[in-house]
CSV table of C-alpha atoms in Angstrom, one decimal:
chain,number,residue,atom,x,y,z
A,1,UNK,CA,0.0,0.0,0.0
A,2,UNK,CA,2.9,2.5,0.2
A,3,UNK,CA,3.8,2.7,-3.2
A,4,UNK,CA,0.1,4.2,-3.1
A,5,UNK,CA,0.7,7.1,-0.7
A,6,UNK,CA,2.8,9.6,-3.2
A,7,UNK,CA,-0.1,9.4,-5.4
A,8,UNK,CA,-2.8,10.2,-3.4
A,9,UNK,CA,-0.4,13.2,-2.4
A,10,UNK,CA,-0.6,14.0,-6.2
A,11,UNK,CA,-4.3,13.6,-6.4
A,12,UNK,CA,-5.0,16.1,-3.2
A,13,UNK,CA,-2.3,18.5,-4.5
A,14,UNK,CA,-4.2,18.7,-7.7
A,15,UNK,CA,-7.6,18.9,-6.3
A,16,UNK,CA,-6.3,22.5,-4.3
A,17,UNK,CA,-4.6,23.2,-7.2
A,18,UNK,CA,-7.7,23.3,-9.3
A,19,UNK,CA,-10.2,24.8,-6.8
A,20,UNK,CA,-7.3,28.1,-6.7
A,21,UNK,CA,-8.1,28.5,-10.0
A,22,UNK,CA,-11.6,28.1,-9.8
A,23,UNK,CA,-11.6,31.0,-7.0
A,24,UNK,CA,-9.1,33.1,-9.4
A,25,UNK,CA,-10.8,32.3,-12.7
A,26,UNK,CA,-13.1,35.5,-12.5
A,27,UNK,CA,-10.1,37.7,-12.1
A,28,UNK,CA,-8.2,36.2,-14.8
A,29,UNK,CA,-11.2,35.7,-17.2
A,30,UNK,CA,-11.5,39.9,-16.7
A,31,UNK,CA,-7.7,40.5,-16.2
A,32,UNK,CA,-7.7,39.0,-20.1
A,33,UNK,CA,-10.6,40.3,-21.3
A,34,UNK,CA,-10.9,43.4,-20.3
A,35,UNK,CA,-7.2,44.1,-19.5
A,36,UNK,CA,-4.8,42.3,-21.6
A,37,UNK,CA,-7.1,42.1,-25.3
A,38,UNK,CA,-7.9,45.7,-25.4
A,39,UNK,CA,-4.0,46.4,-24.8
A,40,UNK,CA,-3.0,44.0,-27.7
A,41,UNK,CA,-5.8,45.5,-29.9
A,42,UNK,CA,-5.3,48.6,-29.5
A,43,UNK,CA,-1.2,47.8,-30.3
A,44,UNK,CA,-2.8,46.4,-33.6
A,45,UNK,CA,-5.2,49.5,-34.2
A,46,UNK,CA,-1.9,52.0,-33.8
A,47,UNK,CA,-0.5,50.6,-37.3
A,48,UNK,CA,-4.0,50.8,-38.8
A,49,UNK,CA,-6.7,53.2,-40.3
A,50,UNK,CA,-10.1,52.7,-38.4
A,51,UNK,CA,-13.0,55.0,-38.6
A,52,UNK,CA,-15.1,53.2,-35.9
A,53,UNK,CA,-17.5,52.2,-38.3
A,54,UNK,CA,-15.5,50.0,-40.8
A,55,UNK,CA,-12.8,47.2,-40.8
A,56,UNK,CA,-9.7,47.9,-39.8
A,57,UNK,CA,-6.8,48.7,-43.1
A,58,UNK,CA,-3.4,47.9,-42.4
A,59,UNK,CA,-1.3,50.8,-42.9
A,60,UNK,CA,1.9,50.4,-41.1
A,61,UNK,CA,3.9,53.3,-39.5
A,62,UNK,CA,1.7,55.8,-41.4
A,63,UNK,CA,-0.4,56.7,-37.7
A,64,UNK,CA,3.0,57.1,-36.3
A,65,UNK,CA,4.9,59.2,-39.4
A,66,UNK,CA,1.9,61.6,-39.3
A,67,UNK,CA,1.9,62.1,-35.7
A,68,UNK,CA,5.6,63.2,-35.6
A,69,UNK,CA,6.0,64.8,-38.8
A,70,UNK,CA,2.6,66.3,-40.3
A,71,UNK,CA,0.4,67.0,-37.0
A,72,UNK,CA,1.2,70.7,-35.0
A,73,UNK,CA,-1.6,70.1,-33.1
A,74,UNK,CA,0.2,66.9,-31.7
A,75,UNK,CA,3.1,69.0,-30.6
A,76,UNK,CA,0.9,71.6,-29.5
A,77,UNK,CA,-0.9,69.1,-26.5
A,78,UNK,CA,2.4,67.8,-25.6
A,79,UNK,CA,4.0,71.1,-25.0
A,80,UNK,CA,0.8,71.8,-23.3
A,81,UNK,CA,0.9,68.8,-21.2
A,82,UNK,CA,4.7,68.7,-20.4
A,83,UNK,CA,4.2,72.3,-18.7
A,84,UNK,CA,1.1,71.4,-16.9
A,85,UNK,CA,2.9,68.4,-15.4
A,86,UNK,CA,5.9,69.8,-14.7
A,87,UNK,CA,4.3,72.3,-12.9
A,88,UNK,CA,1.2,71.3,-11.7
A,89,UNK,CA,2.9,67.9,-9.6
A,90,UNK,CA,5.4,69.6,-8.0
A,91,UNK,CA,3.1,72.2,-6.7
A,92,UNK,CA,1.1,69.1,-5.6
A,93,UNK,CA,3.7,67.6,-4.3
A,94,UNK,CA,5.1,70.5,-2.2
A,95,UNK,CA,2.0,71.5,-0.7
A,96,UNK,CA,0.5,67.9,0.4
A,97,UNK,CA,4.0,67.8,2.4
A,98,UNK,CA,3.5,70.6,3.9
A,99,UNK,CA,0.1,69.6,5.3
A,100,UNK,CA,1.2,66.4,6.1
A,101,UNK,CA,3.8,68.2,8.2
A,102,UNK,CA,1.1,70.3,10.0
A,103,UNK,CA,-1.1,67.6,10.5
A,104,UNK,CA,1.5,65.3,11.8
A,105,UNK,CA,2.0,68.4,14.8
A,106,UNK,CA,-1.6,68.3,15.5
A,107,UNK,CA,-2.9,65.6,18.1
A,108,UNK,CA,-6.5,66.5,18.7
A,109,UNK,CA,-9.1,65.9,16.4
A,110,UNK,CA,-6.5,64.9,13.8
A,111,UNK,CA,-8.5,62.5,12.0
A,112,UNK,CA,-11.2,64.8,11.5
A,113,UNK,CA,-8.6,67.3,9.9
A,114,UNK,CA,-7.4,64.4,7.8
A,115,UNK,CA,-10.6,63.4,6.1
A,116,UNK,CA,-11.7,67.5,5.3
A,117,UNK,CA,-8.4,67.6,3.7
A,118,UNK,CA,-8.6,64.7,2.1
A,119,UNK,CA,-12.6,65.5,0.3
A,120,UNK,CA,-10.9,67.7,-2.4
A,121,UNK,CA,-9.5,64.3,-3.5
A,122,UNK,CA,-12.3,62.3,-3.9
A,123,UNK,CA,-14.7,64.7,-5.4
A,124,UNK,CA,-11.9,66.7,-7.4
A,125,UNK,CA,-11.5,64.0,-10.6
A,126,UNK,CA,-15.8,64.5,-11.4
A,127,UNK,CA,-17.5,66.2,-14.0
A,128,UNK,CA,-19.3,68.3,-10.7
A,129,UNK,CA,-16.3,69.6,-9.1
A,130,UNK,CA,-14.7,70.8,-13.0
A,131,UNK,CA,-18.6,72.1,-14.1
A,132,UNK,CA,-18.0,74.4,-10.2
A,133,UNK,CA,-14.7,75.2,-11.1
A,134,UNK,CA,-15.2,76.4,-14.7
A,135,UNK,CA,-18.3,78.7,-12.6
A,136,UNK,CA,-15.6,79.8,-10.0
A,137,UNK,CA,-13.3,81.2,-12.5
A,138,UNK,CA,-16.0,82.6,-15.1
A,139,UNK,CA,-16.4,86.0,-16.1
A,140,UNK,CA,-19.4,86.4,-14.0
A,141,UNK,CA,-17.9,83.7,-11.6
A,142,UNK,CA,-16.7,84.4,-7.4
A,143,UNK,CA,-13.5,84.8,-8.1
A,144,UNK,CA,-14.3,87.6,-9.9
A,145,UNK,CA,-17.0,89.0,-8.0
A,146,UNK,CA,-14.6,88.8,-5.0
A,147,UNK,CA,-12.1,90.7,-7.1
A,148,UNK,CA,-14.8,93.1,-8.3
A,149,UNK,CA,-15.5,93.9,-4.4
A,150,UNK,CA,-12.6,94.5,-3.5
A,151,UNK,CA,-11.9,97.2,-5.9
A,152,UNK,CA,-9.7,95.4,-7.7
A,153,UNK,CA,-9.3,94.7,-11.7
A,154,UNK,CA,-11.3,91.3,-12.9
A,155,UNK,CA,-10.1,89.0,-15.5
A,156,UNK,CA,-11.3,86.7,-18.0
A,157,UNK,CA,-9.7,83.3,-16.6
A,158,UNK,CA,-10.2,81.2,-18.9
A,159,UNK,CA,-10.7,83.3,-21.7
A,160,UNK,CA,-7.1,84.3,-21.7
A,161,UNK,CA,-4.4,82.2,-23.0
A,162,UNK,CA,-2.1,83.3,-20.6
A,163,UNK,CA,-4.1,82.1,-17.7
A,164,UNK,CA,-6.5,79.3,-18.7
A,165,UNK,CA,-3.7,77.0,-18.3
A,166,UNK,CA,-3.2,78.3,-14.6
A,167,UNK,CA,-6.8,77.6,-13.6
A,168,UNK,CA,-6.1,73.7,-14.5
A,169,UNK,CA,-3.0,73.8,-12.4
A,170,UNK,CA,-4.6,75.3,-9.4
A,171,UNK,CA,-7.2,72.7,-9.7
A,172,UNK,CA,-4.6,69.5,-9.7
A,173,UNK,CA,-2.8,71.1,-6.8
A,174,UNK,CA,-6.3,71.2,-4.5
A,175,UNK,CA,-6.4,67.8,-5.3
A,176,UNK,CA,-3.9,66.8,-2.7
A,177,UNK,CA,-5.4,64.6,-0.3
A,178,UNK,CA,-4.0,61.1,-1.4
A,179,UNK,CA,-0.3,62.3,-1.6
A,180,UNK,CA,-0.6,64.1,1.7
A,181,UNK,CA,-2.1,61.3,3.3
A,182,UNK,CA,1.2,58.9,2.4
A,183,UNK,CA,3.0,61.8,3.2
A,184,UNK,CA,1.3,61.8,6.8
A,185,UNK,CA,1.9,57.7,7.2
A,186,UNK,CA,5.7,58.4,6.2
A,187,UNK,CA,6.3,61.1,8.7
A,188,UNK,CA,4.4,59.2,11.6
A,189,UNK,CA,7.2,56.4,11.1
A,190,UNK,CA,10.0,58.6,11.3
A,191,UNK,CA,11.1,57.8,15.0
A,192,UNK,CA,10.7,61.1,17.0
A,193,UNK,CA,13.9,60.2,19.5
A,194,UNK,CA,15.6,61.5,16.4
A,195,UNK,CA,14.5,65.0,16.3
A,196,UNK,CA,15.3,64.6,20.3
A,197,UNK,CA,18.7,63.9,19.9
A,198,UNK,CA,18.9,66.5,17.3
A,199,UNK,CA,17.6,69.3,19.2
A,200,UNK,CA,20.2,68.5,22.0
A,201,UNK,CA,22.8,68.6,19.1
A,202,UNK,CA,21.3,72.3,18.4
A,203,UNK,CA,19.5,71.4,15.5
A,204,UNK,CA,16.7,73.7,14.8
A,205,UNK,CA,13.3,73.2,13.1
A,206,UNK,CA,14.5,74.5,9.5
A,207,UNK,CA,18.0,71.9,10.0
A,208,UNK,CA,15.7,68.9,11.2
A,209,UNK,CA,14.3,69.0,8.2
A,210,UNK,CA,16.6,68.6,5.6
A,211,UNK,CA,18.5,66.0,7.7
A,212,UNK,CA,16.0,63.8,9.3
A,213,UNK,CA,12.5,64.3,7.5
A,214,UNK,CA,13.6,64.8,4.0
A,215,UNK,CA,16.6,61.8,4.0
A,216,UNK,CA,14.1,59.3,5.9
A,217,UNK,CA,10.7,61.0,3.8
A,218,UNK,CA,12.5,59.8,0.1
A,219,UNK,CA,11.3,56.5,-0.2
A,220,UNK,CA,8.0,57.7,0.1
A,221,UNK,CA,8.7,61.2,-2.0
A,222,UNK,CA,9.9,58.1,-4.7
A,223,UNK,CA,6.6,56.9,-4.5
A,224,UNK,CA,4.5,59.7,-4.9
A,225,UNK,CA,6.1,61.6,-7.2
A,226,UNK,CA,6.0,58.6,-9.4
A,227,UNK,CA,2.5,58.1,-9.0
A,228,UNK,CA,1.7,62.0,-9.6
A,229,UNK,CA,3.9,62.2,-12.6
A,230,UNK,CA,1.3,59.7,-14.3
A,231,UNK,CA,-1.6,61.5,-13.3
A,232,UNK,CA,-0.1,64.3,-14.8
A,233,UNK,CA,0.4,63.2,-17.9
A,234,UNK,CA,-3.3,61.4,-18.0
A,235,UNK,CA,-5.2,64.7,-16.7
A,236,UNK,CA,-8.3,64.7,-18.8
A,237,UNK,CA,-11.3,65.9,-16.7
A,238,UNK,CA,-10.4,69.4,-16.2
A,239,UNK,CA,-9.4,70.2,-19.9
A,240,UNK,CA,-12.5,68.6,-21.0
A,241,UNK,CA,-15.0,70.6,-18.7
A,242,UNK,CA,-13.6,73.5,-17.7
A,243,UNK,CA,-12.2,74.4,-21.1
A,244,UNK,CA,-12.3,71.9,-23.5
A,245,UNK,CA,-9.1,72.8,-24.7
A,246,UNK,CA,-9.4,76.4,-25.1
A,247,UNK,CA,-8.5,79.1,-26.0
A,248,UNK,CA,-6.6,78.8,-29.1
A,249,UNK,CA,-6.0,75.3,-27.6
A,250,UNK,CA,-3.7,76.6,-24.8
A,251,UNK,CA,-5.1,74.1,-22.6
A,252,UNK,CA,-5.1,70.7,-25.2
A,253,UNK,CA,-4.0,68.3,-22.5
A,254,UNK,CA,-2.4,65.0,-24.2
A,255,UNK,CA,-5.2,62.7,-23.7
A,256,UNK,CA,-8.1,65.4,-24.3
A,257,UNK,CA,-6.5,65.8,-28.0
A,258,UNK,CA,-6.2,61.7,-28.2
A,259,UNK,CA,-10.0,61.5,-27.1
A,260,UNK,CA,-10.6,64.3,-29.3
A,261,UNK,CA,-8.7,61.9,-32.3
A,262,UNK,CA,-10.9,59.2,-31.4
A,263,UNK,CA,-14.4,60.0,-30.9
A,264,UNK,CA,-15.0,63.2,-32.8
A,265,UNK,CA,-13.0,63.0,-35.6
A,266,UNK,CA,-13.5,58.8,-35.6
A,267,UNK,CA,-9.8,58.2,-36.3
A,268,UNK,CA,-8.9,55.7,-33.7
A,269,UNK,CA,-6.2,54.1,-35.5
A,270,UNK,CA,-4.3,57.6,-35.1
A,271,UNK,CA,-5.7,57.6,-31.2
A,272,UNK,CA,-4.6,54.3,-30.3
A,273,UNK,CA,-0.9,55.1,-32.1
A,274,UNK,CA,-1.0,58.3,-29.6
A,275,UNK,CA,-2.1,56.2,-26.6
A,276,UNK,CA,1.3,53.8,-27.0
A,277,UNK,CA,3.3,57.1,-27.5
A,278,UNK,CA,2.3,58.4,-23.8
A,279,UNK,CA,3.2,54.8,-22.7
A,280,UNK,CA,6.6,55.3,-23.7
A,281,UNK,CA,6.6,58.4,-22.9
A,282,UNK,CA,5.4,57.8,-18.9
A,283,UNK,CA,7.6,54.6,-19.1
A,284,UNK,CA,10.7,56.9,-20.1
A,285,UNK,CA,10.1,59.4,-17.2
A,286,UNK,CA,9.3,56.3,-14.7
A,287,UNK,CA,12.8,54.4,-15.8
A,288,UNK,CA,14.4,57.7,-14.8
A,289,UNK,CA,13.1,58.3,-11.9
A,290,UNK,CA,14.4,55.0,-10.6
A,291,UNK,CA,17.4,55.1,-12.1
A,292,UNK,CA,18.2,58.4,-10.3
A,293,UNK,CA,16.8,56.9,-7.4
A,294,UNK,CA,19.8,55.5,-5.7
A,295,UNK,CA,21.2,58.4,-5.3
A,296,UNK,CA,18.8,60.6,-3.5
A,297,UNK,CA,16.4,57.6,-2.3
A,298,UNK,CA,17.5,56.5,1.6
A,299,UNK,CA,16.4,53.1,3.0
A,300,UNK,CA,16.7,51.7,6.6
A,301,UNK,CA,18.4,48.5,5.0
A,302,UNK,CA,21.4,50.7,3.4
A,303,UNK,CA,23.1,51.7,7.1
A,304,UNK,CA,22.7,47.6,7.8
Protein backbone atom coordinates (compact mmCIF):
# COMPACT_ATOMS: atom_id res chain seq x y z
CA UNK A 1 0.00 0.00 0.00
CA UNK A 2 2.94 2.54 0.16
CA UNK A 3 3.83 2.68 -3.20
CA UNK A 4 0.14 4.16 -3.11
CA UNK A 5 0.72 7.14 -0.66
CA UNK A 6 2.84 9.63 -3.23
CA UNK A 7 -0.11 9.35 -5.41
CA UNK A 8 -2.75 10.18 -3.38
CA UNK A 9 -0.38 13.23 -2.39
CA UNK A 10 -0.57 14.03 -6.22
CA UNK A 11 -4.29 13.64 -6.42
CA UNK A 12 -5.04 16.06 -3.22
CA UNK A 13 -2.31 18.47 -4.54
CA UNK A 14 -4.18 18.73 -7.68
CA UNK A 15 -7.58 18.86 -6.33
CA UNK A 16 -6.27 22.46 -4.32
CA UNK A 17 -4.65 23.17 -7.21
CA UNK A 18 -7.74 23.35 -9.33
CA UNK A 19 -10.23 24.77 -6.84
CA UNK A 20 -7.33 28.10 -6.71
CA UNK A 21 -8.14 28.48 -10.02
CA UNK A 22 -11.60 28.15 -9.80
CA UNK A 23 -11.62 30.97 -6.98
CA UNK A 24 -9.10 33.11 -9.41
CA UNK A 25 -10.84 32.30 -12.68
CA UNK A 26 -13.14 35.54 -12.54
CA UNK A 27 -10.11 37.70 -12.10
CA UNK A 28 -8.18 36.18 -14.80
CA UNK A 29 -11.18 35.74 -17.17
CA UNK A 30 -11.48 39.94 -16.72
CA UNK A 31 -7.70 40.52 -16.16
CA UNK A 32 -7.71 38.99 -20.09
CA UNK A 33 -10.59 40.26 -21.34
CA UNK A 34 -10.93 43.41 -20.33
CA UNK A 35 -7.24 44.10 -19.52
CA UNK A 36 -4.81 42.30 -21.58
CA UNK A 37 -7.10 42.14 -25.32
CA UNK A 38 -7.92 45.66 -25.44
CA UNK A 39 -3.97 46.42 -24.85
CA UNK A 40 -3.04 44.01 -27.73
CA UNK A 41 -5.82 45.52 -29.86
CA UNK A 42 -5.26 48.63 -29.50
CA UNK A 43 -1.16 47.77 -30.29
CA UNK A 44 -2.80 46.41 -33.63
CA UNK A 45 -5.19 49.50 -34.25
CA UNK A 46 -1.92 52.01 -33.84
CA UNK A 47 -0.52 50.56 -37.31
CA UNK A 48 -4.02 50.84 -38.77
CA UNK A 49 -6.74 53.24 -40.29
CA UNK A 50 -10.13 52.68 -38.43
CA UNK A 51 -13.03 54.96 -38.60
CA UNK A 52 -15.07 53.17 -35.89
CA UNK A 53 -17.49 52.20 -38.29
CA UNK A 54 -15.45 49.98 -40.82
CA UNK A 55 -12.84 47.17 -40.84
CA UNK A 56 -9.72 47.91 -39.80
CA UNK A 57 -6.85 48.66 -43.07
CA UNK A 58 -3.41 47.91 -42.42
CA UNK A 59 -1.26 50.81 -42.90
CA UNK A 60 1.89 50.39 -41.13
CA UNK A 61 3.90 53.33 -39.54
CA UNK A 62 1.71 55.76 -41.43
CA UNK A 63 -0.43 56.71 -37.68
CA UNK A 64 3.00 57.11 -36.32
CA UNK A 65 4.86 59.22 -39.43
CA UNK A 66 1.92 61.62 -39.25
CA UNK A 67 1.87 62.10 -35.67
CA UNK A 68 5.61 63.19 -35.58
CA UNK A 69 6.01 64.83 -38.77
CA UNK A 70 2.61 66.32 -40.25
CA UNK A 71 0.45 67.03 -37.03
CA UNK A 72 1.20 70.71 -34.99
CA UNK A 73 -1.60 70.12 -33.13
CA UNK A 74 0.22 66.86 -31.70
CA UNK A 75 3.14 68.97 -30.58
CA UNK A 76 0.92 71.65 -29.46
CA UNK A 77 -0.93 69.11 -26.54
CA UNK A 78 2.45 67.83 -25.65
CA UNK A 79 4.03 71.07 -25.03
CA UNK A 80 0.78 71.78 -23.29
CA UNK A 81 0.86 68.75 -21.20
CA UNK A 82 4.70 68.74 -20.38
CA UNK A 83 4.18 72.32 -18.71
CA UNK A 84 1.12 71.39 -16.95
CA UNK A 85 2.86 68.40 -15.35
CA UNK A 86 5.85 69.79 -14.72
CA UNK A 87 4.29 72.30 -12.93
CA UNK A 88 1.16 71.32 -11.74
CA UNK A 89 2.86 67.95 -9.64
CA UNK A 90 5.40 69.56 -8.01
CA UNK A 91 3.05 72.17 -6.66
CA UNK A 92 1.06 69.05 -5.56
CA UNK A 93 3.71 67.57 -4.30
CA UNK A 94 5.05 70.50 -2.18
CA UNK A 95 2.03 71.52 -0.74
CA UNK A 96 0.50 67.88 0.43
CA UNK A 97 3.96 67.84 2.39
CA UNK A 98 3.51 70.65 3.89
CA UNK A 99 0.11 69.57 5.32
CA UNK A 100 1.20 66.41 6.10
CA UNK A 101 3.83 68.16 8.20
CA UNK A 102 1.08 70.30 9.96
CA UNK A 103 -1.11 67.59 10.50
CA UNK A 104 1.55 65.28 11.78
CA UNK A 105 1.96 68.41 14.80
CA UNK A 106 -1.63 68.26 15.51
CA UNK A 107 -2.92 65.62 18.13
CA UNK A 108 -6.50 66.53 18.74
CA UNK A 109 -9.08 65.90 16.41
CA UNK A 110 -6.51 64.93 13.81
CA UNK A 111 -8.47 62.51 11.99
CA UNK A 112 -11.20 64.78 11.52
CA UNK A 113 -8.58 67.29 9.89
CA UNK A 114 -7.38 64.35 7.78
CA UNK A 115 -10.65 63.43 6.15
CA UNK A 116 -11.75 67.45 5.33
CA UNK A 117 -8.38 67.60 3.68
CA UNK A 118 -8.65 64.74 2.15
CA UNK A 119 -12.57 65.50 0.28
CA UNK A 120 -10.87 67.65 -2.41
CA UNK A 121 -9.50 64.29 -3.48
CA UNK A 122 -12.34 62.35 -3.85
CA UNK A 123 -14.71 64.69 -5.44
CA UNK A 124 -11.92 66.74 -7.36
CA UNK A 125 -11.52 63.98 -10.61
CA UNK A 126 -15.76 64.46 -11.42
CA UNK A 127 -17.48 66.17 -13.97
CA UNK A 128 -19.33 68.32 -10.65
CA UNK A 129 -16.29 69.64 -9.14
CA UNK A 130 -14.66 70.80 -13.01
CA UNK A 131 -18.63 72.12 -14.12
CA UNK A 132 -18.01 74.41 -10.25
CA UNK A 133 -14.70 75.24 -11.10
CA UNK A 134 -15.24 76.44 -14.74
CA UNK A 135 -18.32 78.69 -12.61
CA UNK A 136 -15.56 79.79 -10.01
CA UNK A 137 -13.34 81.17 -12.46
CA UNK A 138 -16.04 82.62 -15.09
CA UNK A 139 -16.35 85.96 -16.11
CA UNK A 140 -19.36 86.38 -14.00
CA UNK A 141 -17.89 83.67 -11.58
CA UNK A 142 -16.70 84.42 -7.39
CA UNK A 143 -13.53 84.78 -8.14
CA UNK A 144 -14.34 87.64 -9.95
CA UNK A 145 -17.01 89.04 -7.98
CA UNK A 146 -14.63 88.85 -5.04
CA UNK A 147 -12.07 90.73 -7.13
CA UNK A 148 -14.79 93.07 -8.32
CA UNK A 149 -15.53 93.89 -4.39
CA UNK A 150 -12.60 94.51 -3.50
CA UNK A 151 -11.89 97.23 -5.85
CA UNK A 152 -9.68 95.45 -7.71
CA UNK A 153 -9.26 94.65 -11.68
CA UNK A 154 -11.28 91.29 -12.95
CA UNK A 155 -10.06 89.04 -15.52
CA UNK A 156 -11.26 86.70 -17.98
CA UNK A 157 -9.66 83.28 -16.56
CA UNK A 158 -10.24 81.16 -18.88
CA UNK A 159 -10.65 83.31 -21.68
CA UNK A 160 -7.06 84.34 -21.67
CA UNK A 161 -4.36 82.21 -23.00
CA UNK A 162 -2.11 83.32 -20.58
CA UNK A 163 -4.10 82.09 -17.69
CA UNK A 164 -6.53 79.28 -18.67
CA UNK A 165 -3.68 77.02 -18.28
CA UNK A 166 -3.16 78.29 -14.57
CA UNK A 167 -6.84 77.58 -13.55
CA UNK A 168 -6.09 73.72 -14.46
CA UNK A 169 -3.05 73.84 -12.44
CA UNK A 170 -4.60 75.28 -9.44
CA UNK A 171 -7.21 72.73 -9.66
CA UNK A 172 -4.58 69.45 -9.73
CA UNK A 173 -2.79 71.13 -6.75
CA UNK A 174 -6.25 71.21 -4.48
CA UNK A 175 -6.43 67.80 -5.28
CA UNK A 176 -3.89 66.83 -2.68
CA UNK A 177 -5.39 64.55 -0.33
CA UNK A 178 -3.95 61.13 -1.38
CA UNK A 179 -0.31 62.33 -1.58
CA UNK A 180 -0.57 64.10 1.66
CA UNK A 181 -2.13 61.28 3.33
CA UNK A 182 1.15 58.90 2.36
CA UNK A 183 3.00 61.78 3.17
CA UNK A 184 1.27 61.75 6.85
CA UNK A 185 1.90 57.69 7.19
CA UNK A 186 5.72 58.43 6.18
CA UNK A 187 6.29 61.06 8.71
CA UNK A 188 4.40 59.23 11.61
CA UNK A 189 7.20 56.36 11.09
CA UNK A 190 9.95 58.61 11.33
CA UNK A 191 11.12 57.80 14.97
CA UNK A 192 10.71 61.14 17.00
CA UNK A 193 13.93 60.22 19.47
CA UNK A 194 15.61 61.47 16.38
CA UNK A 195 14.51 64.96 16.28
CA UNK A 196 15.27 64.62 20.27
CA UNK A 197 18.71 63.86 19.89
CA UNK A 198 18.90 66.54 17.34
CA UNK A 199 17.57 69.29 19.24
CA UNK A 200 20.15 68.45 22.02
CA UNK A 201 22.80 68.62 19.09
CA UNK A 202 21.34 72.32 18.44
CA UNK A 203 19.52 71.41 15.45
CA UNK A 204 16.68 73.73 14.83
CA UNK A 205 13.31 73.19 13.12
CA UNK A 206 14.55 74.52 9.54
CA UNK A 207 18.05 71.86 9.99
CA UNK A 208 15.73 68.94 11.18
CA UNK A 209 14.31 69.04 8.17
CA UNK A 210 16.58 68.57 5.62
CA UNK A 211 18.53 65.97 7.74
CA UNK A 212 16.03 63.83 9.33
CA UNK A 213 12.51 64.31 7.53
CA UNK A 214 13.59 64.84 4.02
CA UNK A 215 16.56 61.80 4.01
CA UNK A 216 14.08 59.29 5.86
CA UNK A 217 10.70 60.96 3.76
CA UNK A 218 12.48 59.79 0.09
CA UNK A 219 11.29 56.50 -0.17
CA UNK A 220 8.04 57.73 0.14
CA UNK A 221 8.68 61.21 -2.04
CA UNK A 222 9.91 58.13 -4.71
CA UNK A 223 6.59 56.87 -4.46
CA UNK A 224 4.50 59.65 -4.91
CA UNK A 225 6.14 61.63 -7.24
CA UNK A 226 5.98 58.63 -9.44
CA UNK A 227 2.49 58.15 -9.00
CA UNK A 228 1.65 62.05 -9.58
CA UNK A 229 3.86 62.22 -12.65
CA UNK A 230 1.31 59.66 -14.30
CA UNK A 231 -1.61 61.47 -13.28
CA UNK A 232 -0.15 64.26 -14.79
CA UNK A 233 0.45 63.17 -17.91
CA UNK A 234 -3.28 61.37 -18.02
CA UNK A 235 -5.25 64.66 -16.71
CA UNK A 236 -8.32 64.74 -18.75
CA UNK A 237 -11.33 65.91 -16.70
CA UNK A 238 -10.43 69.43 -16.19
CA UNK A 239 -9.35 70.15 -19.92
CA UNK A 240 -12.52 68.63 -21.00
CA UNK A 241 -15.04 70.63 -18.73
CA UNK A 242 -13.64 73.50 -17.71
CA UNK A 243 -12.16 74.44 -21.14
CA UNK A 244 -12.30 71.87 -23.51
CA UNK A 245 -9.10 72.80 -24.72
CA UNK A 246 -9.37 76.37 -25.06
CA UNK A 247 -8.46 79.13 -26.02
CA UNK A 248 -6.59 78.78 -29.10
CA UNK A 249 -6.05 75.29 -27.56
CA UNK A 250 -3.67 76.56 -24.85
CA UNK A 251 -5.06 74.14 -22.62
CA UNK A 252 -5.13 70.73 -25.19
CA UNK A 253 -4.01 68.29 -22.50
CA UNK A 254 -2.40 64.97 -24.17
CA UNK A 255 -5.24 62.68 -23.65
CA UNK A 256 -8.11 65.40 -24.29
CA UNK A 257 -6.49 65.78 -28.03
CA UNK A 258 -6.18 61.74 -28.21
CA UNK A 259 -9.98 61.48 -27.05
CA UNK A 260 -10.64 64.34 -29.31
CA UNK A 261 -8.74 61.93 -32.33
CA UNK A 262 -10.89 59.17 -31.37
CA UNK A 263 -14.37 60.05 -30.92
CA UNK A 264 -14.96 63.23 -32.75
CA UNK A 265 -13.02 63.03 -35.59
CA UNK A 266 -13.51 58.76 -35.58
CA UNK A 267 -9.77 58.17 -36.31
CA UNK A 268 -8.95 55.68 -33.67
CA UNK A 269 -6.16 54.10 -35.46
CA UNK A 270 -4.29 57.56 -35.09
CA UNK A 271 -5.72 57.65 -31.21
CA UNK A 272 -4.60 54.34 -30.34
CA UNK A 273 -0.93 55.10 -32.11
CA UNK A 274 -1.01 58.30 -29.56
CA UNK A 275 -2.08 56.20 -26.64
CA UNK A 276 1.25 53.82 -27.04
CA UNK A 277 3.28 57.13 -27.51
CA UNK A 278 2.30 58.37 -23.79
CA UNK A 279 3.15 54.79 -22.75
CA UNK A 280 6.59 55.33 -23.69
CA UNK A 281 6.62 58.39 -22.90
CA UNK A 282 5.36 57.76 -18.86
CA UNK A 283 7.59 54.59 -19.13
CA UNK A 284 10.69 56.90 -20.14
CA UNK A 285 10.11 59.37 -17.24
CA UNK A 286 9.31 56.31 -14.67
CA UNK A 287 12.77 54.44 -15.77
CA UNK A 288 14.42 57.69 -14.78
CA UNK A 289 13.06 58.28 -11.92
CA UNK A 290 14.36 54.97 -10.60
CA UNK A 291 17.44 55.11 -12.15
CA UNK A 292 18.22 58.38 -10.31
CA UNK A 293 16.82 56.90 -7.37
CA UNK A 294 19.77 55.46 -5.66
CA UNK A 295 21.23 58.43 -5.34
CA UNK A 296 18.79 60.56 -3.47
CA UNK A 297 16.44 57.59 -2.30
CA UNK A 298 17.45 56.51 1.60
CA UNK A 299 16.41 53.14 2.97
CA UNK A 300 16.72 51.70 6.58
CA UNK A 301 18.41 48.50 5.00
CA UNK A 302 21.39 50.67 3.36
CA UNK A 303 23.07 51.75 7.09
CA UNK A 304 22.67 47.59 7.76
Amino acid sequence: MEPLKPARRNVKKDNRNTTGYLFISPFLLGFFTLTIFPILYSLYLSFTDYDLMGTPSWIGLDNYVRMFTDDPTFWKSMKVTFFYAGIAVPIRLVFALLVAMALNKIVEMVGLYRTLLYLPSVVGGSIAVSIMWRQLFGNEGAVNSILGALGLPTHSWLGDPDTAIWTLIVLYGWQFGSSMLIFLAGLRNIPKTYYEASSVDGAGPVKQFFIITIPLLTPVILFNTIMQVIQGFMAFTPSFVVTNGGPVNSTLLYVLYMYQRAFEYFDMGYASAMAWVMLVIIAIFTALIFKSSPHWVHYESDNK
